[in-house]
Every structure is written in C-alpha cells, then in structure tokens.
Amino acid sequence: MKKAGAEKKRSRRSSAASRDPATDTPPRKQANKKDVFQLFAEKVRDHKDLVSRWAVLQETRVEYFRGKDFVTFLRNNADLKDILESDRYLEVEDIVNVLLSKNLLVRCDRVVKTVRPGKRKLSTWPAHLEIFPEQEFSDNDAFFAWTFVNKRPLWQTLLSLSWPVLTLAICLFPVYPHQAKLLILYTCAGVLLLILCLLLVRALIFGVSWILLGKRIWIFPNILAEEATLRELFRFWPKKDEEEKPKLTARIFYAIVAVLAILLLRHHAPDEAARARYQKRVSNIIDDVLEWDPRLALSGMMQSEVNVTETNNNVTDGVGNEKVVEDEHVEIADDKDLYNDNDNI
C-alpha cells in the first residue's frame, strides 16, 4: 500500500513538471480572454474610413458594407491587422471567411435584382437585403452585414437619458414665465419656417431644372430619408443622376400644369379682410396660450366656486321664503274658516 501511494505522488509530480506555464492557461482565463477577431471586427466597424450604410435585413436594421470597399480599406489600413496577432498575415479573403465562420458577419444580397423602370443600373446601396446562400467572401457585388451589437457611444446614452427630461419640460410649458414662452415660441417658429423654406426652395430648384434642363437636381437629397446617418442627412450636393432623361412632351405638359396651378391659386387667394380675420384668430389663440398663468387659473377656479356657492344659497333662500309664504297663507285660511264657523253658531 505504501509503494502504491508513493508511485501516485511521483506520477502527479512528473505531470505537474511536464506542464508548460506559458501555453497551459486555465479554462476560466481562456473564456475571459476576448477573441482577437471580435476585437478586430469592433475596431473595423468603428473606423471612419470603411464606407457603410444601413438597410433592412429580415425586418431588422443592419449596418453593411461592400466587399470591394473592405479590400480597399484593409489595403490602406494594414496596421489594423496587428490586432489579429498570429493571424495578421492572413489575406483579406481569409480574414472575412473567419469572421463569417464566427458569426460576426453575414453575407447578404440585394432583394431587388432587376433594374427598375427609368433606371440605368441597380442601386449602389440597396435599402433591403436578404441572406446569401453561400457564406464566403467575394468582392463582386457582395454585401456583408455586421451581426453583433455595437457599443453605444457616450453621447447616445446621454441623449437617450435626456428624452424623459425633454418630455417633462414640454408638459410644463404652460407654467413657464412669459419671457421663456416667447423665446420657445419664436425659436420653434423660426426652425419650422426654415424647414418649410428649405423644402420649398428644394422643390423649386428640382422643378425648374427638370422642366428647362431635363435634369433631376435635388439639393439635400437625403433630408427626407428614413434611414440615413447624420452626415448623409445634411449632404448638400446630390449624386449623379442615373435615371433616363425625361421626354420633352412630359416636360412641356408639367410646365403647363404648373402655370395653371399658379394662376388658380392666385385667383382664389384670400383678400385683405379674410387675411386680417385669420391673423386675428390665430393671434388670439397664441395670446391665450402665452398669457395663461396658473395663479390666474386658480383664482378663476376659486371665483367660480364662490359664484356656484352664492347661487346655491340664493336658490335655497328662495325655496325657504316660498315655504314661509305658503305657511302664512295656510294660517290665514284656517283663521278665516274658524271665523266663519263662529258666525254660523
């Protein structure tokens, strides 16, 4: 028994001595260590040089890029491969295939695969995508969407926390001081007027260029887009027109329609008296909102309660007086009957 115990101790010591501390990492530490490809994907996604867009994939908004843009990006930013450590010498195709195998990326394809009427070619950045059957890298009209949730920057977190405060501030607008109400009113009216003027000028430029030149020029082309980044939203100059040039007959027809619409609106425009009445009505509504004060409202409620109480007291007093008069009439009638009975006796 003693020999068997000694042999077990020797075997344990020999196995402990044969372990390499540099390569033998405990399982918990291996699990806590982040994957280098995960770090690489997060770094690449946050990089500003990689051109990407947002689209809808199976009813979910995803951020995606093109395969050929990724090749150019890694060629111009080769230092990012150092994050991969031992795998930094892999080719672009191999790196993307590893990202696909780790479900950090998914290859997609455009839903609309035919050229729409009036277009010359397919859209460069489609708005709707679907999953491609073969999940492997390609730089020939291939799209790749990120599958992991990106870390939210600090300003987005602060902005999301400010929404409840903003909602509460809007609800408390009636109790603001008069000067604050005027400031908010003129600011909102100015922003609204700016937006309406921008849309009007945008439509006029498009209409004039389309009728006279046969070109579609939309300044701020993404100002009404539902899915666009902040930088794309305020992009001024439009992209190159990829649609066919409109026919001359269509341009003449819409020019005549525009002239007739302008003449019709001018003929039915309101006169000075109608404009003054409408302005007075609107100004009265605005004055009611600006001049409303909670103290005046509370005093008005108290005054209304006093008036209701006085009215009720008057009604009660009237009913009591009528009852007294009726009692007096009854007593007088009883006295008359008694007097008549005495005469008869």
Short mmCIF file of C-alpha atoms in Angstrom, two decimals:
data_model
loop_
_atom_site.label_atom_id
_atom_site.label_comp_id
_atom_site.label_asym_id
_atom_site.label_seq_id
_atom_site.Cartn_x
_atom_site.Cartn_y
_atom_site.Cartn_z
CA MET A 1 0.00 0.00 0.00
CA LYS A 2 2.84 2.38 0.81
CA LYS A 3 4.52 1.64 -2.53
CA ALA A 4 1.31 2.34 -4.44
CA GLY A 5 0.89 5.71 -2.66
CA ALA A 6 4.46 6.70 -3.44
CA GLU A 7 4.03 5.85 -7.12
CA LYS A 8 0.89 8.04 -7.32
CA LYS A 9 2.75 11.00 -5.78
CA ARG A 10 5.62 10.56 -8.28
CA SER A 11 3.20 10.46 -11.23
CA ARG A 12 1.49 13.68 -10.02
CA ARG A 13 4.84 15.46 -9.63
CA SER A 14 6.02 14.35 -13.08
CA SER A 15 2.78 15.53 -14.72
CA ALA A 16 2.98 18.88 -12.92
CA ALA A 17 6.59 19.32 -14.02
CA SER A 18 5.74 18.49 -17.64
CA ARG A 19 3.19 21.34 -17.85
CA ASP A 20 4.22 24.49 -19.69
CA PRO A 21 3.03 27.60 -17.81
CA ALA A 22 3.20 29.73 -20.99
CA THR A 23 0.83 27.55 -23.01
CA ASP A 24 -1.28 25.90 -20.35
CA THR A 25 -3.89 28.53 -19.43
CA PRO A 26 -6.72 27.75 -17.02
CA PRO A 27 -10.13 27.37 -18.71
CA ARG A 28 -11.64 30.36 -16.92
CA LYS A 29 -8.90 32.68 -18.10
CA GLN A 30 -9.32 31.39 -21.66
CA ALA A 31 -13.03 32.08 -21.51
CA ASN A 32 -12.50 35.60 -20.16
CA LYS A 33 -9.93 36.42 -22.84
CA LYS A 34 -11.66 38.17 -25.74
CA ASP A 35 -11.35 36.80 -29.23
CA VAL A 36 -8.90 38.77 -31.38
CA PHE A 37 -11.29 38.60 -34.34
CA GLN A 38 -14.02 40.09 -32.16
CA LEU A 39 -11.69 42.96 -31.28
CA PHE A 40 -10.71 43.32 -34.93
CA ALA A 41 -14.38 43.45 -36.02
CA GLU A 42 -15.24 46.11 -33.44
CA LYS A 43 -12.24 48.21 -34.44
CA VAL A 44 -13.04 47.96 -38.15
CA ARG A 45 -16.71 48.77 -37.64
CA ASP A 46 -15.89 51.93 -35.68
CA HIS A 47 -13.32 53.09 -38.23
CA LYS A 48 -14.44 56.09 -40.26
CA ASP A 49 -12.65 55.05 -43.46
CA LEU A 50 -14.84 52.00 -44.04
CA VAL A 51 -17.83 53.14 -46.08
CA SER A 52 -21.04 51.56 -44.79
CA ARG A 53 -24.78 52.05 -44.98
CA TRP A 54 -27.92 50.91 -43.15
CA ALA A 55 -30.52 48.58 -44.65
CA VAL A 56 -33.35 46.26 -43.67
CA LEU A 57 -32.49 42.56 -43.37
CA GLN A 58 -35.39 40.29 -42.39
CA GLU A 59 -37.27 43.18 -40.74
CA THR A 60 -34.14 44.25 -38.83
CA ARG A 61 -31.97 47.29 -39.49
CA VAL A 62 -28.34 46.30 -40.04
CA GLU A 63 -25.14 48.10 -40.95
CA TYR A 64 -23.41 46.68 -44.01
CA PHE A 65 -20.51 47.32 -46.38
CA ARG A 66 -19.40 46.15 -49.80
CA GLY A 67 -16.73 43.51 -50.35
CA LYS A 68 -14.64 45.65 -52.69
CA ASP A 69 -14.68 48.53 -50.21
CA PHE A 70 -13.37 46.21 -47.49
CA VAL A 71 -10.43 45.18 -49.69
CA THR A 72 -9.52 48.81 -50.30
CA PHE A 73 -9.96 49.62 -46.62
CA LEU A 74 -7.56 46.92 -45.39
CA ARG A 75 -5.05 47.85 -48.08
CA ASN A 76 -5.00 51.45 -46.83
CA ASN A 77 -5.13 50.50 -43.12
CA ALA A 78 -2.83 47.48 -42.89
CA ASP A 79 -1.88 48.34 -39.30
CA LEU A 80 -5.27 47.07 -38.12
CA LYS A 81 -4.12 43.53 -38.87
CA ASP A 82 -1.78 43.74 -35.89
CA ILE A 83 -4.84 43.17 -33.68
CA LEU A 84 -5.03 39.62 -35.07
CA GLU A 85 -1.59 38.82 -33.57
CA SER A 86 -0.52 35.48 -35.07
CA ASP A 87 -3.15 35.71 -37.83
CA ARG A 88 -2.11 39.16 -39.04
CA TYR A 89 -0.56 37.76 -42.21
CA LEU A 90 -3.82 36.31 -43.48
CA GLU A 91 -5.26 37.56 -46.73
CA VAL A 92 -8.40 39.68 -46.86
CA GLU A 93 -10.45 36.76 -48.15
CA ASP A 94 -9.29 34.50 -45.30
CA ILE A 95 -10.00 37.18 -42.67
CA VAL A 96 -13.54 37.72 -43.90
CA ASN A 97 -14.15 33.97 -44.06
CA VAL A 98 -13.07 33.65 -40.41
CA LEU A 99 -15.41 36.49 -39.46
CA LEU A 100 -18.20 34.69 -41.30
CA SER A 101 -17.45 31.42 -39.53
CA LYS A 102 -17.53 33.18 -36.15
CA ASN A 103 -20.93 34.77 -37.00
CA LEU A 104 -19.50 38.26 -36.75
CA LEU A 105 -20.53 38.88 -40.35
CA VAL A 106 -23.19 37.57 -42.67
CA ARG A 107 -23.09 37.80 -46.43
CA CYS A 108 -26.17 39.41 -47.96
CA ASP A 109 -27.62 40.01 -51.37
CA ARG A 110 -29.94 42.66 -52.72
CA VAL A 111 -33.65 41.84 -52.72
CA VAL A 112 -34.38 43.72 -55.97
CA LYS A 113 -32.14 42.15 -58.61
CA THR A 114 -33.68 43.78 -61.69
CA VAL A 115 -33.28 47.34 -62.90
CA ARG A 116 -36.36 49.39 -62.12
CA PRO A 117 -38.16 51.26 -64.90
CA GLY A 118 -36.48 54.57 -65.61
CA LYS A 119 -33.16 53.46 -64.03
CA ARG A 120 -29.97 52.68 -65.89
CA LYS A 121 -28.43 50.30 -63.36
CA LEU A 122 -29.01 48.73 -59.97
CA SER A 123 -28.74 50.80 -56.84
CA THR A 124 -25.24 51.07 -55.40
CA TRP A 125 -26.52 50.78 -51.83
CA PRO A 126 -29.78 48.79 -51.69
CA ALA A 127 -32.20 49.54 -48.88
CA HIS A 128 -33.42 45.94 -48.50
CA LEU A 129 -31.21 42.87 -48.22
CA GLU A 130 -31.55 39.13 -47.87
CA ILE A 131 -29.14 36.43 -46.67
CA PHE A 132 -26.96 34.96 -49.42
CA PRO A 133 -26.91 31.12 -49.58
CA GLU A 134 -23.10 30.79 -49.85
CA GLN A 135 -21.38 32.36 -46.86
CA GLU A 136 -17.96 33.11 -48.30
CA PHE A 137 -16.07 36.24 -49.30
CA SER A 138 -16.45 37.88 -52.69
CA ASP A 139 -15.71 41.37 -53.93
CA ASN A 140 -18.10 41.13 -56.90
CA ASP A 141 -21.29 42.96 -55.88
CA ALA A 142 -21.26 41.28 -52.46
CA PHE A 143 -22.55 42.86 -49.27
CA PHE A 144 -21.63 41.97 -45.70
CA ALA A 145 -23.64 42.97 -42.63
CA TRP A 146 -22.43 43.11 -39.05
CA THR A 147 -24.29 40.72 -36.76
CA PHE A 148 -23.08 41.87 -33.34
CA VAL A 149 -24.45 44.82 -31.39
CA ASN A 150 -22.00 47.67 -31.43
CA LYS A 151 -21.13 49.55 -28.28
CA ARG A 152 -23.15 52.71 -27.88
CA PRO A 153 -21.10 55.89 -27.58
CA LEU A 154 -21.45 58.10 -24.55
CA TRP A 155 -23.33 60.86 -26.36
CA GLN A 156 -26.06 58.42 -27.44
CA THR A 157 -26.52 57.25 -23.85
CA LEU A 158 -26.77 60.82 -22.62
CA LEU A 159 -29.20 61.65 -25.41
CA SER A 160 -31.44 58.70 -24.53
CA LEU A 161 -31.47 59.80 -20.89
CA SER A 162 -32.42 63.35 -21.86
CA TRP A 163 -35.65 62.33 -23.61
CA PRO A 164 -37.70 61.94 -20.39
CA VAL A 165 -36.43 65.33 -19.20
CA LEU A 166 -37.39 66.91 -22.51
CA THR A 167 -40.86 65.33 -22.36
CA LEU A 168 -41.38 66.68 -18.85
CA ALA A 169 -40.20 70.12 -19.94
CA ILE A 170 -42.71 70.14 -22.81
CA CYS A 171 -45.54 69.19 -20.47
CA LEU A 172 -44.60 72.04 -18.11
CA PHE A 173 -44.65 74.67 -20.88
CA PRO A 174 -47.90 76.35 -19.64
CA VAL A 175 -46.31 77.24 -16.28
CA TYR A 176 -43.17 78.84 -17.78
CA PRO A 177 -42.57 82.57 -17.34
CA HIS A 178 -43.83 84.83 -20.13
CA GLN A 179 -40.35 85.61 -21.49
CA ALA A 180 -39.45 81.91 -21.64
CA LYS A 181 -42.67 81.18 -23.54
CA LEU A 182 -41.84 83.90 -26.07
CA LEU A 183 -38.31 82.54 -26.54
CA ILE A 184 -39.55 78.98 -27.12
CA LEU A 185 -42.34 80.14 -29.42
CA TYR A 186 -40.08 82.24 -31.67
CA THR A 187 -37.38 79.54 -31.73
CA CYS A 188 -39.80 76.80 -32.79
CA ALA A 189 -41.47 79.10 -35.33
CA GLY A 190 -38.07 80.01 -36.78
CA VAL A 191 -36.99 76.36 -37.09
CA LEU A 192 -40.31 75.42 -38.70
CA LEU A 193 -40.07 78.33 -41.13
CA LEU A 194 -36.51 77.33 -42.02
CA ILE A 195 -37.58 73.74 -42.77
CA LEU A 196 -40.53 74.86 -44.91
CA CYS A 197 -38.39 77.35 -46.84
CA LEU A 198 -35.72 74.69 -47.42
CA LEU A 199 -38.27 72.23 -48.77
CA LEU A 200 -39.84 74.92 -50.97
CA VAL A 201 -36.50 76.03 -52.44
CA ARG A 202 -35.55 72.38 -52.93
CA ALA A 203 -38.76 71.71 -54.87
CA LEU A 204 -38.39 74.88 -56.97
CA ILE A 205 -34.82 74.01 -57.97
CA PHE A 206 -35.88 70.50 -58.91
CA GLY A 207 -38.90 71.71 -60.91
CA VAL A 208 -37.00 74.38 -62.83
CA SER A 209 -34.05 72.09 -63.61
CA TRP A 210 -36.35 69.24 -64.63
CA ILE A 211 -38.51 71.35 -66.95
CA LEU A 212 -35.80 73.52 -68.51
CA LEU A 213 -32.74 71.23 -68.49
CA GLY A 214 -34.25 67.77 -68.19
CA LYS A 215 -32.06 67.02 -65.13
CA ARG A 216 -33.05 65.90 -61.65
CA ILE A 217 -31.26 68.10 -59.15
CA TRP A 218 -32.22 67.58 -55.53
CA ILE A 219 -30.22 69.65 -53.08
CA PHE A 220 -30.01 67.93 -49.69
CA PRO A 221 -31.03 64.63 -51.32
CA ASN A 222 -31.30 62.73 -48.01
CA ILE A 223 -33.16 65.36 -45.99
CA LEU A 224 -36.37 63.28 -46.10
CA ALA A 225 -34.69 59.85 -45.90
CA GLU A 226 -35.96 57.50 -43.20
CA GLU A 227 -32.66 55.65 -42.82
CA ALA A 228 -29.57 57.85 -43.07
CA THR A 229 -26.68 58.85 -40.87
CA LEU A 230 -26.29 62.41 -39.62
CA ARG A 231 -23.54 63.09 -42.13
CA GLU A 232 -25.60 61.78 -45.03
CA LEU A 233 -28.69 63.66 -43.86
CA PHE A 234 -27.10 67.08 -44.33
CA ARG A 235 -25.17 66.30 -47.51
CA PHE A 236 -25.81 69.26 -49.83
CA TRP A 237 -24.90 68.23 -53.36
CA PRO A 238 -26.82 65.33 -54.94
CA LYS A 239 -25.32 62.29 -56.58
CA LYS A 240 -25.07 61.84 -60.31
CA ASP A 241 -28.43 61.30 -61.97
CA GLU A 242 -28.63 57.64 -63.01
CA GLU A 243 -32.15 57.74 -64.44
CA GLU A 244 -33.13 58.29 -68.04
CA LYS A 245 -33.65 61.83 -69.29
CA PRO A 246 -37.35 62.82 -69.26
CA LYS A 247 -39.15 63.26 -72.55
CA LEU A 248 -39.76 66.72 -73.95
CA THR A 249 -43.53 66.20 -74.13
CA ALA A 250 -43.67 65.31 -70.42
CA ARG A 251 -41.67 68.41 -69.52
CA ILE A 252 -43.98 70.68 -71.56
CA PHE A 253 -47.07 69.05 -70.04
CA TYR A 254 -45.92 69.55 -66.46
CA ALA A 255 -44.82 73.12 -67.24
CA ILE A 256 -48.39 73.92 -68.41
CA VAL A 257 -49.83 72.22 -65.31
CA ALA A 258 -47.54 74.29 -63.06
CA VAL A 259 -48.56 77.57 -64.75
CA LEU A 260 -52.27 76.71 -64.45
CA ALA A 261 -51.86 75.78 -60.77
CA ILE A 262 -50.13 79.11 -60.04
CA LEU A 263 -52.89 81.07 -61.83
CA LEU A 264 -55.60 79.12 -59.99
CA LEU A 265 -54.02 79.74 -56.59
CA ARG A 266 -53.61 83.43 -57.39
CA HIS A 267 -57.26 83.74 -58.45
CA HIS A 268 -58.57 82.08 -55.28
CA ALA A 269 -56.15 83.78 -52.90
CA PRO A 270 -57.84 85.33 -49.81
CA ASP A 271 -58.41 89.08 -49.81
CA GLU A 272 -57.07 91.52 -47.24
CA ALA A 273 -60.14 91.30 -44.98
CA ALA A 274 -60.05 87.49 -44.86
CA ARG A 275 -56.33 87.55 -44.15
CA ALA A 276 -56.86 90.04 -41.30
CA ARG A 277 -59.61 87.89 -39.77
CA TYR A 278 -57.46 84.77 -39.93
CA GLN A 279 -54.48 86.62 -38.43
CA LYS A 280 -56.62 87.95 -35.60
CA ARG A 281 -57.99 84.47 -34.86
CA VAL A 282 -54.52 82.92 -34.78
CA SER A 283 -53.10 85.75 -32.66
CA ASN A 284 -55.93 85.32 -30.14
CA ILE A 285 -55.12 81.61 -29.81
CA ILE A 286 -51.42 82.35 -29.32
CA ASP A 287 -52.20 85.09 -26.78
CA ASP A 288 -54.38 82.72 -24.79
CA VAL A 289 -51.51 80.24 -24.58
CA LEU A 290 -48.87 82.84 -23.72
CA GLU A 291 -50.93 84.77 -21.17
CA TRP A 292 -52.17 81.70 -19.29
CA ASP A 293 -50.97 81.76 -15.70
CA PRO A 294 -51.60 79.04 -13.09
CA ARG A 295 -52.26 81.68 -10.43
CA LEU A 296 -54.93 83.30 -12.58
CA ALA A 297 -56.35 79.88 -13.34
CA LEU A 298 -56.53 79.00 -9.64
CA SER A 299 -58.10 82.37 -8.78
CA GLY A 300 -60.62 81.86 -11.56
CA MET A 301 -61.49 78.42 -10.20
CA MET A 302 -61.95 79.85 -6.70
CA GLN A 303 -64.13 82.64 -8.07
CA SER A 304 -66.25 80.13 -9.97
CA GLU A 305 -66.66 78.06 -6.79
CA VAL A 306 -67.75 81.19 -4.88
CA ASN A 307 -70.27 82.01 -7.59
CA VAL A 308 -71.67 78.49 -7.50
CA THR A 309 -71.97 78.65 -3.70
CA GLU A 310 -73.77 82.00 -3.83
CA THR A 311 -76.14 80.68 -6.47
CA ASN A 312 -76.95 77.64 -4.37
CA ASN A 313 -77.56 79.85 -1.32
CA ASN A 314 -79.88 82.11 -3.31
CA VAL A 315 -81.82 79.12 -4.57
CA THR A 316 -82.08 77.73 -1.02
CA ASP A 317 -83.23 81.10 0.33
CA GLY A 318 -85.85 81.37 -2.38
CA VAL A 319 -87.24 77.94 -1.59
CA GLY A 320 -87.36 78.80 2.13
CA ASN A 321 -89.16 82.08 1.51
CA GLU A 322 -91.73 80.37 -0.67
CA LYS A 323 -92.34 77.81 2.10
CA VAL A 324 -92.85 80.59 4.70
CA VAL A 325 -95.31 82.36 2.42
CA GLU A 326 -97.23 79.14 1.87
CA ASP A 327 -97.38 78.56 5.66
CA GLU A 328 -98.73 82.09 6.20
CA HIS A 329 -101.40 81.53 3.53
CA VAL A 330 -102.43 78.30 5.25
CA GLU A 331 -102.68 80.02 8.67
CA ILE A 332 -104.78 82.84 7.20
CA ALA A 333 -107.10 80.33 5.54
CA ASP A 334 -107.50 78.46 8.82
CA ASP A 335 -108.36 81.70 10.65
CA LYS A 336 -110.99 82.55 8.04
CA ASP A 337 -112.61 79.12 8.38
CA LEU A 338 -112.67 79.46 12.17
CA TYR A 339 -114.27 82.92 11.94
CA ASN A 340 -116.96 81.63 9.58
CA ASP A 341 -117.78 78.77 11.93
CA ASN A 342 -118.23 81.16 14.82
CA ASP A 343 -120.67 83.32 12.83
CA ASN A 344 -122.77 80.31 11.98
CA ILE A 345 -123.03 79.38 15.62
#
